[in-house]
CSV table of C-alpha atoms and ligand atoms in Angstrom, one decimal:
chain,number,residue,atom,x,y,z
A,4,MET,CA,8.6,30.2,33.8
A,5,LYS,CA,6.4,29.8,30.6
A,6,ASN,CA,7.3,26.5,28.1
A,7,LEU,CA,7.6,29.7,25.0
A,8,ASN,CA,7.6,27.8,21.9
A,9,PHE,CA,4.7,26.0,21.0
A,10,LYS,CA,5.8,23.5,18.3
A,11,ARG,CA,9.1,23.0,20.4
A,12,THR,CA,6.6,22.4,23.7
A,13,TYR,CA,4.1,19.9,21.8
A,14,LEU,CA,7.7,18.0,20.8
A,15,LEU,CA,8.7,17.5,23.5
A,16,GLY,CA,5.8,16.0,24.3
A,17,LEU,CA,6.2,13.5,21.6
A,18,THR,CA,9.7,12.6,23.2
A,19,PHE,CA,8.2,12.4,26.8
A,20,VAL,CA,5.5,9.3,25.8
A,21,ALA,CA,8.9,7.6,23.5
A,22,VAL,CA,11.1,8.0,26.6
A,23,LEU,CA,8.3,6.7,29.0
A,24,GLN,CA,7.6,3.3,27.0
A,25,SER,CA,11.0,2.8,26.6
A,26,CYS,CA,11.7,3.7,30.5
A,27,SER,CA,15.6,4.7,28.9
A,28,LYS,CA,17.4,7.9,29.8
A,29,ASP,CA,18.5,10.0,26.7
A,30,THR,CA,19.2,12.6,27.9
A,31,ASP,CA,21.6,14.9,25.8
A,32,SER,CA,19.4,14.4,23.0
A,33,LEU,CA,16.3,16.3,25.1
A,34,GLU,CA,18.6,18.8,27.2
A,35,GLN,CA,19.1,20.4,23.7
A,36,GLN,CA,15.7,20.8,23.1
A,37,THR,CA,15.5,22.3,26.7
A,38,GLU,CA,14.2,26.1,26.2
A,39,VAL,CA,13.4,27.6,29.4
A,40,ALA,CA,14.9,26.0,32.4
A,41,GLU,CA,15.7,28.3,34.9
A,42,ALA,CA,18.6,26.5,37.7
A,43,GLN,CA,17.9,27.2,41.1
A,44,GLU,CA,19.6,26.6,44.1
A,45,LEU,CA,17.5,25.5,47.4
A,46,ALA,CA,17.3,22.5,50.0
A,47,ILE,CA,14.4,20.5,50.2
A,48,SER,CA,12.6,17.0,50.5
A,49,GLU,CA,12.6,13.6,50.7
A,50,ALA,CA,10.7,10.6,49.2
A,51,PHE,CA,6.9,10.1,48.8
A,52,GLU,CA,4.8,7.3,47.8
A,53,ASN,CA,1.5,7.2,45.4
A,54,GLU,CA,4.4,7.3,41.8
A,55,LEU,CA,2.2,8.6,38.9
A,56,TYR,CA,4.8,7.2,37.3
A,57,GLU,CA,7.4,4.2,38.2
A,58,CYS,CA,9.9,4.6,35.0
A,59,GLY,CA,10.0,8.4,35.3
A,60,TYR,CA,11.8,10.2,32.9
A,61,VAL,CA,9.8,13.8,32.6
A,62,ASP,CA,11.3,16.2,30.0
A,63,GLY,CA,14.4,17.9,28.8
A,64,ASN,CA,13.4,20.7,31.0
A,65,TRP,CA,13.9,19.0,34.5
A,66,SER,CA,16.6,16.5,35.8
A,67,SER,CA,17.1,12.7,34.1
A,68,THR,CA,16.5,11.3,37.7
A,69,ALA,CA,13.4,13.8,37.8
A,70,TYR,CA,9.4,11.6,38.0
A,71,LEU,CA,6.2,12.8,37.8
A,72,SER,CA,4.2,12.3,40.2
A,73,SER,CA,0.0,12.8,40.9
A,74,SER,CA,0.4,14.0,44.6
A,75,ILE,CA,2.0,16.6,46.9
A,76,GLY,CA,3.2,16.3,50.9
A,77,THR,CA,-0.1,14.8,52.3
A,78,SER,CA,-3.6,13.6,50.9
A,79,SER,CA,-4.6,17.1,51.5
A,80,GLU,CA,-2.1,19.2,50.4
A,81,THR,CA,-2.6,17.3,47.0
A,82,ASN,CA,-6.2,17.9,46.8
A,83,PHE,CA,-6.3,21.7,47.9
A,84,MET,CA,-3.8,21.8,45.5
A,85,GLN,CA,-6.1,20.6,43.1
A,86,THR,CA,-8.6,21.9,44.0
A,87,GLN,CA,-7.1,25.6,43.6
A,88,ASN,CA,-5.9,24.1,40.1
A,89,SER,CA,-9.4,23.5,39.4
A,90,LYS,CA,-10.8,27.1,40.6
A,91,ILE,CA,-8.3,29.4,39.7
A,92,ALA,CA,-9.2,27.9,35.9
A,93,ALA,CA,-13.1,28.9,36.8
A,94,VAL,CA,-12.5,31.8,37.8
A,95,TRP,CA,-11.8,33.3,34.3
A,96,GLY,CA,-14.3,30.4,32.5
A,97,ARG,CA,-12.2,27.8,31.7
A,98,PRO,CA,-11.7,23.9,31.5
A,99,ALA,CA,-8.8,23.4,34.7
A,100,VAL,CA,-5.1,21.6,33.0
A,101,PRO,CA,-3.6,18.5,33.8
A,102,LEU,CA,-1.6,19.4,36.8
A,103,SER,CA,1.5,17.1,37.7
A,104,PHE,CA,4.4,17.3,40.3
A,105,VAL,CA,7.8,16.7,40.0
A,106,LYS,CA,10.3,14.8,42.4
A,107,ASP,CA,13.7,14.1,42.4
A,108,ASN,CA,15.2,12.2,45.6
A,109,SER,CA,18.5,12.1,44.1
A,110,ASN,CA,18.9,15.6,43.4
A,111,PRO,CA,15.8,17.2,44.9
A,112,ASN,CA,17.2,21.1,44.1
A,113,SER,CA,16.7,20.3,40.6
A,114,THR,CA,12.5,20.3,41.0
A,115,TYR,CA,12.9,24.1,41.9
A,116,ASN,CA,11.1,24.6,39.1
A,117,ALA,CA,7.4,25.0,37.9
A,118,ILE,CA,6.5,25.3,34.1
A,119,SER,CA,3.2,26.1,32.2
A,120,TYR,CA,3.4,23.4,28.3
A,121,GLY,CA,2.1,25.3,25.4
A,122,SER,CA,0.4,21.6,25.1
A,123,GLY,CA,-1.9,22.1,27.6
A,124,LYS,CA,-0.5,21.2,31.2
A,125,ILE,CA,1.3,21.8,34.1
A,126,TYR,CA,4.1,20.6,35.8
A,127,TYR,CA,5.1,21.9,39.4
A,128,GLY,CA,8.7,20.6,41.4
A,129,GLU,CA,8.3,19.7,44.9
A,130,ALA,CA,11.5,22.0,46.2
A,131,ILE,CA,9.7,25.1,44.4
A,132,TYR,CA,6.0,23.9,46.5
A,133,ASN,CA,8.2,23.2,49.6
A,134,ALA,CA,10.1,27.0,49.4
A,135,ALA,CA,6.4,28.2,49.4
A,136,LYS,CA,4.8,26.5,51.4
A,137,ALA,CA,7.3,27.9,53.5
A,138,GLN,CA,6.1,31.2,52.7
A,139,GLY,CA,2.4,30.0,53.3
A,140,GLN,CA,0.4,27.9,50.6
A,141,ILE,CA,-0.9,31.2,49.2
A,142,ALA,CA,2.1,31.5,47.8
A,143,ASN,CA,2.1,28.1,46.2
A,144,VAL,CA,-1.5,29.0,44.8
A,145,MET,CA,0.1,32.8,43.6
A,146,ILE,CA,2.6,30.5,41.6
A,147,LEU,CA,-0.2,28.1,40.1
A,148,ALA,CA,-2.0,31.0,39.5
A,149,HIS,CA,1.1,32.5,37.5
A,150,GLU,CA,1.3,28.8,35.9
A,151,PHE,CA,-2.3,29.2,34.7
A,152,ALA,CA,-2.0,32.2,33.4
A,153,HIS,CA,0.3,31.1,30.8
A,154,GLN,CA,-2.2,28.7,29.7
A,155,LEU,CA,-4.1,31.3,28.7
A,156,GLN,CA,-2.1,33.3,26.5
A,157,PHE,CA,-1.3,30.2,25.3
A,158,THR,CA,-4.9,30.1,24.9
A,159,TYR,CA,-5.9,33.4,23.1
A,160,GLY,CA,-2.1,34.5,22.1
A,161,TYR,CA,-1.6,37.3,24.9
A,162,PRO,CA,0.4,38.8,26.3
A,163,SER,CA,-1.5,41.5,24.1
A,164,LYS,CA,2.3,43.5,24.9
A,165,ASN,CA,5.0,42.5,22.5
A,166,GLU,CA,8.7,42.7,24.5
A,167,SER,CA,12.0,41.6,23.5
A,168,THR,CA,12.5,39.6,26.0
A,169,ALA,CA,9.3,36.7,28.3
A,170,ARG,CA,9.0,40.8,30.7
A,171,ALA,CA,5.4,41.2,29.2
A,172,ALA,CA,3.7,38.0,29.6
A,173,GLU,CA,5.9,37.3,33.1
A,174,LEU,CA,4.8,40.6,34.4
A,175,GLU,CA,1.2,39.9,32.9
A,176,ALA,CA,1.2,36.1,34.4
A,177,ASP,CA,2.5,38.0,37.9
A,178,GLY,CA,-1.0,40.0,37.6
A,179,MET,CA,-3.3,37.8,36.3
A,180,ALA,CA,-2.4,35.7,40.0
A,181,GLY,CA,-2.5,39.2,42.0
A,182,TYR,CA,-6.5,39.2,40.5
A,183,TYR,CA,-7.1,35.6,41.0
A,184,LEU,CA,-5.7,36.2,44.7
A,185,ARG,CA,-9.1,39.1,45.0
A,186,ARG,CA,-11.6,37.7,43.1
A,187,PRO,CA,-14.6,36.3,46.0
A,188,ASN,CA,-15.1,33.4,43.6
A,189,GLY,CA,-11.3,32.9,44.0
A,190,TYR,CA,-9.3,33.6,46.8
A,191,ASN,CA,-10.7,35.6,48.4
A,192,LYS,CA,-8.0,38.2,50.3
A,193,THR,CA,-9.9,41.0,50.2
A,194,SER,CA,-6.4,43.2,51.5
A,195,PHE,CA,-3.0,43.2,50.1
A,196,SER,CA,-1.4,43.4,52.8
A,197,GLN,CA,-3.0,39.4,53.8
A,198,ILE,CA,-1.4,38.5,50.6
A,199,ALA,CA,2.3,40.3,51.2
A,200,THR,CA,3.8,36.8,51.6
A,201,ALA,CA,3.4,36.0,48.1
A,202,TYR,CA,4.4,38.7,46.4
A,203,GLU,CA,7.7,39.1,48.6
A,204,PHE,CA,8.4,34.4,46.8
A,205,ALA,CA,7.2,35.9,43.5
A,206,ALA,CA,10.1,38.6,43.8
A,207,SER,CA,12.7,37.4,45.4
A,208,ILE,CA,12.4,33.9,42.6
A,209,GLY,CA,12.3,38.1,39.9
A,210,ASP,CA,15.5,38.2,38.4
A,211,ASN,CA,17.7,41.2,36.8
A,212,ASN,CA,19.2,39.6,33.6
A,213,THR,CA,17.0,42.1,31.3
A,214,THR,CA,18.1,40.6,28.1
A,215,SER,CA,17.9,37.2,29.5
A,216,PRO,CA,15.1,35.1,26.4
A,217,GLY,CA,13.4,34.2,30.7
A,218,HIS,CA,13.7,37.5,32.1
A,219,HIS,CA,10.6,37.2,34.3
A,220,GLY,CA,10.6,41.3,35.3
A,221,ARG,CA,13.0,43.4,38.2
A,222,SER,CA,11.2,42.5,41.7
A,223,TYR,CA,9.7,46.1,41.5
A,224,GLN,CA,8.2,45.9,38.5
A,225,ARG,CA,6.7,42.0,39.4
A,226,ARG,CA,5.6,43.3,42.8
A,227,SER,CA,3.8,46.4,40.9
A,228,ALA,CA,1.8,44.1,38.0
A,229,VAL,CA,0.6,42.0,40.8
A,230,ARG,CA,-0.1,45.0,43.2
A,231,LEU,CA,-2.4,46.0,39.5
A,232,GLY,CA,-3.9,42.5,39.2
A,233,PHE,CA,-4.9,42.7,42.7
A,234,LEU,CA,-6.7,46.4,41.9
A,235,LEU,CA,-7.8,44.8,38.6
A,236,GLY,CA,-9.5,41.9,40.9
A,237,ALA,CA,-12.2,44.2,42.7
A,238,TYR,CA,-13.6,44.3,38.7
A,239,ASP,CA,-15.2,40.8,37.3
A,240,LEU,CA,-13.4,40.8,33.6
A,241,ASN,CA,-12.5,38.0,31.4
A,242,ALA,CA,-9.3,37.0,30.0
A,243,ALA,CA,-9.4,39.6,27.0
A,244,SER,CA,-10.7,42.2,29.2
A,245,PHE,CA,-7.6,41.3,31.7
A,246,ASP,CA,-5.3,41.7,29.1
A,247,TYR,CA,-6.5,44.4,27.7
A,248,ASN,CA,-6.4,46.7,31.4
A,249,PHE,CA,-3.4,45.7,32.7
A,250,PHE,CA,-1.6,46.8,29.2
A,251,TYR,CA,-3.7,50.3,29.8
A,252,TYR,CA,-2.0,50.7,32.5
A,253,TYR,CA,0.2,49.1,33.2
A,254,ASN,CA,2.0,50.6,30.2
A,255,GLY,CA,0.6,54.3,31.7
A,256,VAL,CA,3.2,53.3,34.7
A,257,LEU,CA,5.7,52.6,33.0
A,258,ASN,CA,6.0,54.7,31.2
A,259,GLY,CA,4.6,57.2,33.0
A,260,SER,CA,2.0,58.4,29.9
A,261,TYR,CA,-1.5,56.3,28.9
A,262,LYS,CA,-2.2,54.7,25.3
A,263,GLN,CA,-4.9,56.7,24.0
A,264,GLU,CA,-6.8,54.3,22.3
A,265,LYS,CA,-9.7,53.0,24.2
A,266,SER,CA,-11.4,49.3,23.6
A,267,GLU,CA,-14.4,47.4,24.5
A,268,TYR,CA,-13.3,46.7,28.0
A,269,PHE,CA,-12.5,50.6,28.7
A,270,ASN,CA,-14.6,51.4,31.8
A,271,ALA,CA,-14.7,54.6,33.5
A,272,GLU,CA,-15.7,53.4,36.8
A,273,LEU,CA,-12.2,50.7,36.6
A,274,ASP,CA,-10.5,53.2,34.9
A,275,LYS,CA,-11.5,55.9,37.6
A,276,TYR,CA,-10.5,53.4,40.3
A,277,ILE,CA,-7.0,52.7,39.2
A,278,ARG,CA,-5.9,55.8,37.9
A,279,SER,CA,-6.2,56.8,42.1
A,280,TYR,CA,-4.2,54.4,41.9
A,281,ALA,CA,-1.9,55.5,40.1
A,282,LYS,CA,1.1,57.4,42.1
A,283,GLU,CA,1.0,54.3,44.2
A,284,LEU,CA,1.7,52.2,41.1
A,285,GLN,CA,4.7,54.5,39.8
A,286,LYS,CA,6.4,54.5,43.6
A,287,ILE,CA,6.3,50.4,43.6
A,288,SER,CA,7.5,49.8,40.2
A,289,ASN,CA,10.2,52.1,40.7
A,290,GLY,CA,11.6,51.5,43.2
A,291,GLU,CA,10.7,54.1,45.2
A,292,MET,CA,8.4,52.2,47.6
A,293,SER,CA,9.9,51.0,51.6
A,294,ASP,CA,9.2,47.0,52.1
A,295,GLU,CA,7.2,48.3,55.2
A,296,GLU,CA,5.0,50.4,52.7
A,297,TYR,CA,4.1,47.9,50.4
A,298,PHE,CA,3.7,45.5,52.9
A,299,ASN,CA,0.7,47.0,54.4
A,300,LEU,CA,-1.2,48.3,51.8
A,301,ASP,CA,-4.5,47.8,52.0
B,4,ZN,ZN1,5.9,32.5,34.2
């Protein structure tokens, strides 16, 4: 998820400081500022120590009883997530942004969310963490890489493709996650089937409400986006090159035709490679590929 409005996110940040100082819970005014809060159900979670803030109202994107924490699960789990956070940024040649966790002991399910803020931070809910962990930690890596992709979008003004919903941004973020999972200096998974569970999890939180501003793309589109990102991960790309190539091929897959313009980021060898997967990508995004076939792709 991406908090799309930078100004608003910045204001939320200021409000957050004010609320921290007063320890009050003025939820009404904050809730009005909430932008892309996704409501979700899913069981889970317990309380933990080592909280970052004791009086922790987080912001309008989270419940009034939610609080920030510097830890998630065991200390090795926390280290794992923080290490991944640094690595993801490094793969894109960027400094990492602060990663904090959001917990809510009275309403644990309310933290089934992860948010990337335009002010340069990621808040990661305990409930979504636990749900993803049940799929294997790679699912958490995928979500984190997706959230960091939104940071790249904030920084560079991506996606270069504009749509009326958040779909292009969300699909690109999925693609960037797939790219990270493959890169040798990233999560280094060389076979697509190794990251299938992460994909499945992403698809399960996709939605089919195509007019909603928070639309993440249909699950088939998300599947093809992550697959394309994974394929692009055969090459060492910077963020600009990824953005260009992702939409160059993604549009081709969706429309059955390729954009004609070639930029400095066009790479003939990469082009040959991706085009050899064009039919397959089309099949995925059209929903014509079976789960079995998808999860066994190389
Ligand atoms: Zn997102």
